[in-house]
């Protein structure tokens, strides 16, 4: 059942990127996945639920990637390093980037998917952990909003505004990391012990995200 569901989601993702939400039908997805239309509805009641599941599956893959990176090197918990790896990961996941930038042409009403409130709660917890371990400055006005505004700008600009100043993804990720480090982090570097403790808490948050995501997709 899960293998079949993933095959349907793979087909839906391919068609979504090619044609956009409004133009893709359940019939199109079923044909691409080589299943009957009724089989699609065995997994999700509506086209909208199917695409919600697709976006959440993309989110799980991203969360698991972040978890692995922090286990490999707790220093990735530092906001500038996390911003860099997040940017590069999003470059490989155009559907999630479309959600982040509210790309209505591609996503239509999917731009506000059902786990958005859950994501916002997780973001609040991330900032609480960062504050607890002094990973961010305390003198930046409206810090969560300001950081989100700065980082979103890097996603909205694709680095090719002019041929002379075109930047590749690595260069843009480096620029984002520099901005976050210089603007939002304290001058003093955290100790290895602090980074390890903070990474453990971040991993816990990531782990808690995965279970409800999987339930939404496959149950």
Short mmCIF file of C-alpha atoms in Angstrom, two decimals:
data_model
loop_
_atom_site.label_atom_id
_atom_site.label_comp_id
_atom_site.label_asym_id
_atom_site.label_seq_id
_atom_site.Cartn_x
_atom_site.Cartn_y
_atom_site.Cartn_z
CA UNK A 1 0.00 0.00 0.00
CA UNK A 2 2.72 2.49 0.94
CA UNK A 3 4.78 1.66 -2.14
CA UNK A 4 1.73 2.32 -4.29
CA UNK A 5 1.02 5.57 -2.47
CA UNK A 6 4.58 6.74 -3.07
CA UNK A 7 4.28 5.90 -6.77
CA UNK A 8 1.15 8.03 -6.99
CA UNK A 9 2.85 10.88 -5.13
CA UNK A 10 5.86 10.67 -7.45
CA UNK A 11 3.53 11.04 -10.43
CA UNK A 12 1.69 13.93 -8.81
CA UNK A 13 4.94 15.76 -8.08
CA UNK A 14 6.18 15.39 -11.64
CA UNK A 15 2.92 16.68 -13.09
CA UNK A 16 2.63 19.52 -10.59
CA UNK A 17 6.04 20.90 -11.49
CA UNK A 18 5.29 20.57 -15.18
CA UNK A 19 1.74 21.98 -15.34
CA UNK A 20 0.83 23.61 -12.00
CA UNK A 21 -1.89 22.65 -9.53
CA UNK A 22 -4.89 23.98 -11.44
CA UNK A 23 -4.18 22.04 -14.64
CA UNK A 24 -3.40 18.63 -13.11
CA UNK A 25 -6.33 16.26 -12.62
CA UNK A 26 -6.65 13.02 -10.67
CA UNK A 27 -7.11 11.27 -14.02
CA UNK A 28 -3.72 12.63 -15.13
CA UNK A 29 -2.06 11.41 -11.95
CA UNK A 30 -3.63 7.96 -12.13
CA UNK A 31 -2.53 7.54 -15.74
CA UNK A 32 1.01 8.65 -14.93
CA UNK A 33 1.20 6.29 -11.93
CA UNK A 34 -0.39 3.47 -13.97
CA UNK A 35 -3.23 2.90 -11.51
CA UNK A 36 -6.97 3.35 -11.71
CA UNK A 37 -8.55 6.61 -10.66
CA UNK A 38 -10.41 4.77 -7.91
CA UNK A 39 -7.10 3.53 -6.53
CA UNK A 40 -5.96 7.10 -6.00
CA UNK A 41 -9.10 7.77 -3.96
CA UNK A 42 -8.34 4.75 -1.77
CA UNK A 43 -5.42 6.76 -0.40
CA UNK A 44 -6.75 10.35 -0.44
CA UNK A 45 -10.32 11.58 -0.66
CA UNK A 46 -9.61 14.59 -2.86
CA UNK A 47 -7.02 15.98 -5.24
CA UNK A 48 -6.20 18.63 -2.63
CA UNK A 49 -5.48 16.01 0.04
CA UNK A 50 -3.24 14.14 -2.40
CA UNK A 51 -1.13 17.22 -3.03
CA UNK A 52 -1.06 18.07 0.67
CA UNK A 53 0.42 14.60 1.22
CA UNK A 54 2.99 15.24 -1.49
CA UNK A 55 4.20 18.46 0.16
CA UNK A 56 4.36 16.80 3.55
CA UNK A 57 6.41 13.92 2.17
CA UNK A 58 8.86 16.50 0.80
CA UNK A 59 8.96 18.06 4.27
CA UNK A 60 9.79 14.73 5.90
CA UNK A 61 12.74 14.23 3.58
CA UNK A 62 14.01 17.70 4.47
CA UNK A 63 13.58 17.17 8.21
CA UNK A 64 15.40 13.84 8.07
CA UNK A 65 18.24 15.47 6.14
CA UNK A 66 18.59 18.18 8.79
CA UNK A 67 18.52 15.58 11.56
CA UNK A 68 21.34 13.62 9.92
CA UNK A 69 23.44 16.76 9.47
CA UNK A 70 23.12 17.72 13.14
CA UNK A 71 23.96 14.24 14.29
CA UNK A 72 27.00 14.27 12.02
CA UNK A 73 28.18 17.69 13.21
CA UNK A 74 26.37 19.56 16.04
CA UNK A 75 27.92 22.82 14.79
CA UNK A 76 25.24 22.78 12.09
CA UNK A 77 22.89 24.03 14.79
CA UNK A 78 24.44 27.48 14.47
CA UNK A 79 21.92 29.71 12.67
CA UNK A 80 24.25 30.71 9.83
CA UNK A 81 25.23 27.12 9.10
CA UNK A 82 21.64 25.94 9.36
CA UNK A 83 20.53 28.74 7.03
CA UNK A 84 23.13 27.67 4.48
CA UNK A 85 22.23 23.98 4.43
CA UNK A 86 18.51 24.86 4.43
CA UNK A 87 18.96 27.08 1.40
CA UNK A 88 20.84 24.43 -0.56
CA UNK A 89 18.30 21.78 0.44
CA UNK A 90 15.43 23.99 -0.72
CA UNK A 91 17.17 24.51 -4.06
CA UNK A 92 16.83 20.75 -4.56
CA UNK A 93 13.15 20.79 -3.57
CA UNK A 94 11.27 23.17 -5.85
CA UNK A 95 7.88 22.27 -4.38
CA UNK A 96 8.83 23.30 -0.86
CA UNK A 97 10.51 26.41 -2.16
CA UNK A 98 7.26 27.27 -3.92
CA UNK A 99 5.43 26.98 -0.57
CA UNK A 100 8.02 29.19 1.13
CA UNK A 101 7.76 31.89 -1.52
CA UNK A 102 3.97 31.47 -1.95
CA UNK A 103 4.19 30.65 -5.64
CA UNK A 104 0.49 30.79 -6.50
CA UNK A 105 1.07 30.08 -10.19
CA UNK A 106 2.51 26.67 -9.36
CA UNK A 107 0.64 25.75 -6.19
CA UNK A 108 -2.69 27.55 -6.35
CA UNK A 109 -4.56 26.99 -3.09
CA UNK A 110 -1.86 24.56 -1.96
CA UNK A 111 0.26 27.57 -0.99
CA UNK A 112 -1.31 27.30 2.48
CA UNK A 113 -1.10 23.62 3.27
CA UNK A 114 -2.64 22.08 6.43
CA UNK A 115 0.55 21.68 8.45
CA UNK A 116 1.48 25.38 8.22
CA UNK A 117 0.31 26.02 11.80
CA UNK A 118 2.36 23.02 12.98
CA UNK A 119 5.40 24.43 11.18
CA UNK A 120 4.92 27.81 12.83
CA UNK A 121 4.79 26.16 16.26
CA UNK A 122 8.04 24.34 15.47
CA UNK A 123 9.63 27.62 14.37
CA UNK A 124 8.74 29.16 17.72
CA UNK A 125 10.40 26.24 19.49
CA UNK A 126 13.51 26.60 17.34
CA UNK A 127 13.84 30.22 18.40
CA UNK A 128 13.32 29.26 22.03
CA UNK A 129 16.17 26.74 21.82
CA UNK A 130 18.40 29.26 20.05
CA UNK A 131 17.65 31.81 22.76
CA UNK A 132 18.26 29.27 25.54
CA UNK A 133 21.77 28.51 24.24
CA UNK A 134 22.59 32.11 23.23
CA UNK A 135 22.92 31.24 19.55
CA UNK A 136 21.22 34.50 18.52
CA UNK A 137 21.62 38.11 19.53
CA UNK A 138 19.09 39.55 21.96
CA UNK A 139 19.14 43.14 20.66
CA UNK A 140 17.57 42.58 17.21
CA UNK A 141 14.03 44.04 17.04
CA UNK A 142 11.34 41.47 16.31
CA UNK A 143 13.96 38.80 15.73
CA UNK A 144 11.80 35.95 14.28
CA UNK A 145 10.16 38.31 11.79
CA UNK A 146 13.43 40.01 10.85
CA UNK A 147 15.28 36.73 10.29
CA UNK A 148 12.42 35.33 8.23
CA UNK A 149 12.28 38.48 6.09
CA UNK A 150 16.02 38.41 5.41
CA UNK A 151 16.14 34.71 4.58
CA UNK A 152 13.03 34.81 2.40
CA UNK A 153 14.69 37.46 0.26
CA UNK A 154 17.41 35.00 -0.70
CA UNK A 155 14.78 32.51 -1.85
CA UNK A 156 12.85 35.09 -3.85
CA UNK A 157 15.91 36.35 -5.73
CA UNK A 158 17.33 33.65 -7.99
CA UNK A 159 20.76 35.22 -8.39
CA UNK A 160 20.43 35.88 -12.12
CA UNK A 161 19.13 39.45 -12.16
CA UNK A 162 21.90 40.31 -14.61
CA UNK A 163 24.44 38.26 -16.53
CA UNK A 164 27.30 40.21 -14.98
CA UNK A 165 26.24 39.56 -11.38
CA UNK A 166 24.76 36.07 -11.67
CA UNK A 167 25.43 33.90 -8.62
CA UNK A 168 25.30 30.13 -8.42
CA UNK A 169 23.52 28.34 -5.57
CA UNK A 170 26.66 27.79 -3.49
CA UNK A 171 27.58 31.48 -3.70
CA UNK A 172 24.07 32.53 -2.71
CA UNK A 173 24.12 30.08 0.20
CA UNK A 174 27.46 31.50 1.33
CA UNK A 175 26.07 35.05 1.13
CA UNK A 176 23.05 34.04 3.21
CA UNK A 177 25.25 32.40 5.84
CA UNK A 178 27.42 35.53 6.03
CA UNK A 179 24.37 37.77 6.48
CA UNK A 180 22.91 35.60 9.24
CA UNK A 181 26.27 35.30 11.02
CA UNK A 182 26.99 39.03 10.94
CA UNK A 183 23.50 40.34 11.68
CA UNK A 184 21.87 37.82 13.99
CA UNK A 185 24.55 35.92 15.92
CA UNK A 186 26.63 37.12 18.86
CA UNK A 187 30.35 37.72 18.28
CA UNK A 188 31.41 35.01 20.73
CA UNK A 189 31.45 31.47 19.34
CA UNK A 190 29.50 28.88 21.39
CA UNK A 191 31.43 26.03 22.96
CA UNK A 192 31.32 22.49 21.62
CA UNK A 193 29.32 21.46 24.69
CA UNK A 194 26.71 24.15 24.04
CA UNK A 195 26.44 23.17 20.39
CA UNK A 196 25.99 19.50 21.29
CA UNK A 197 23.24 20.28 23.82
CA UNK A 198 21.44 22.61 21.41
CA UNK A 199 21.69 20.08 18.57
CA UNK A 200 20.14 17.41 20.79
CA UNK A 201 17.12 19.63 21.40
CA UNK A 202 16.80 20.53 17.74
CA UNK A 203 16.91 16.86 16.77
CA UNK A 204 14.13 16.20 19.29
CA UNK A 205 11.96 18.84 17.61
CA UNK A 206 12.67 17.37 14.18
CA UNK A 207 11.82 13.87 15.38
CA UNK A 208 8.48 15.05 16.76
CA UNK A 209 7.61 16.62 13.40
CA UNK A 210 7.96 13.40 11.43
CA UNK A 211 5.24 11.28 13.10
CA UNK A 212 2.27 13.60 12.37
CA UNK A 213 3.58 14.18 8.86
CA UNK A 214 3.67 10.45 8.10
CA UNK A 215 0.22 9.99 9.61
CA UNK A 216 -1.20 12.71 7.37
CA UNK A 217 0.34 11.16 4.26
CA UNK A 218 -0.38 7.49 4.68
CA UNK A 219 -3.28 7.07 7.14
#
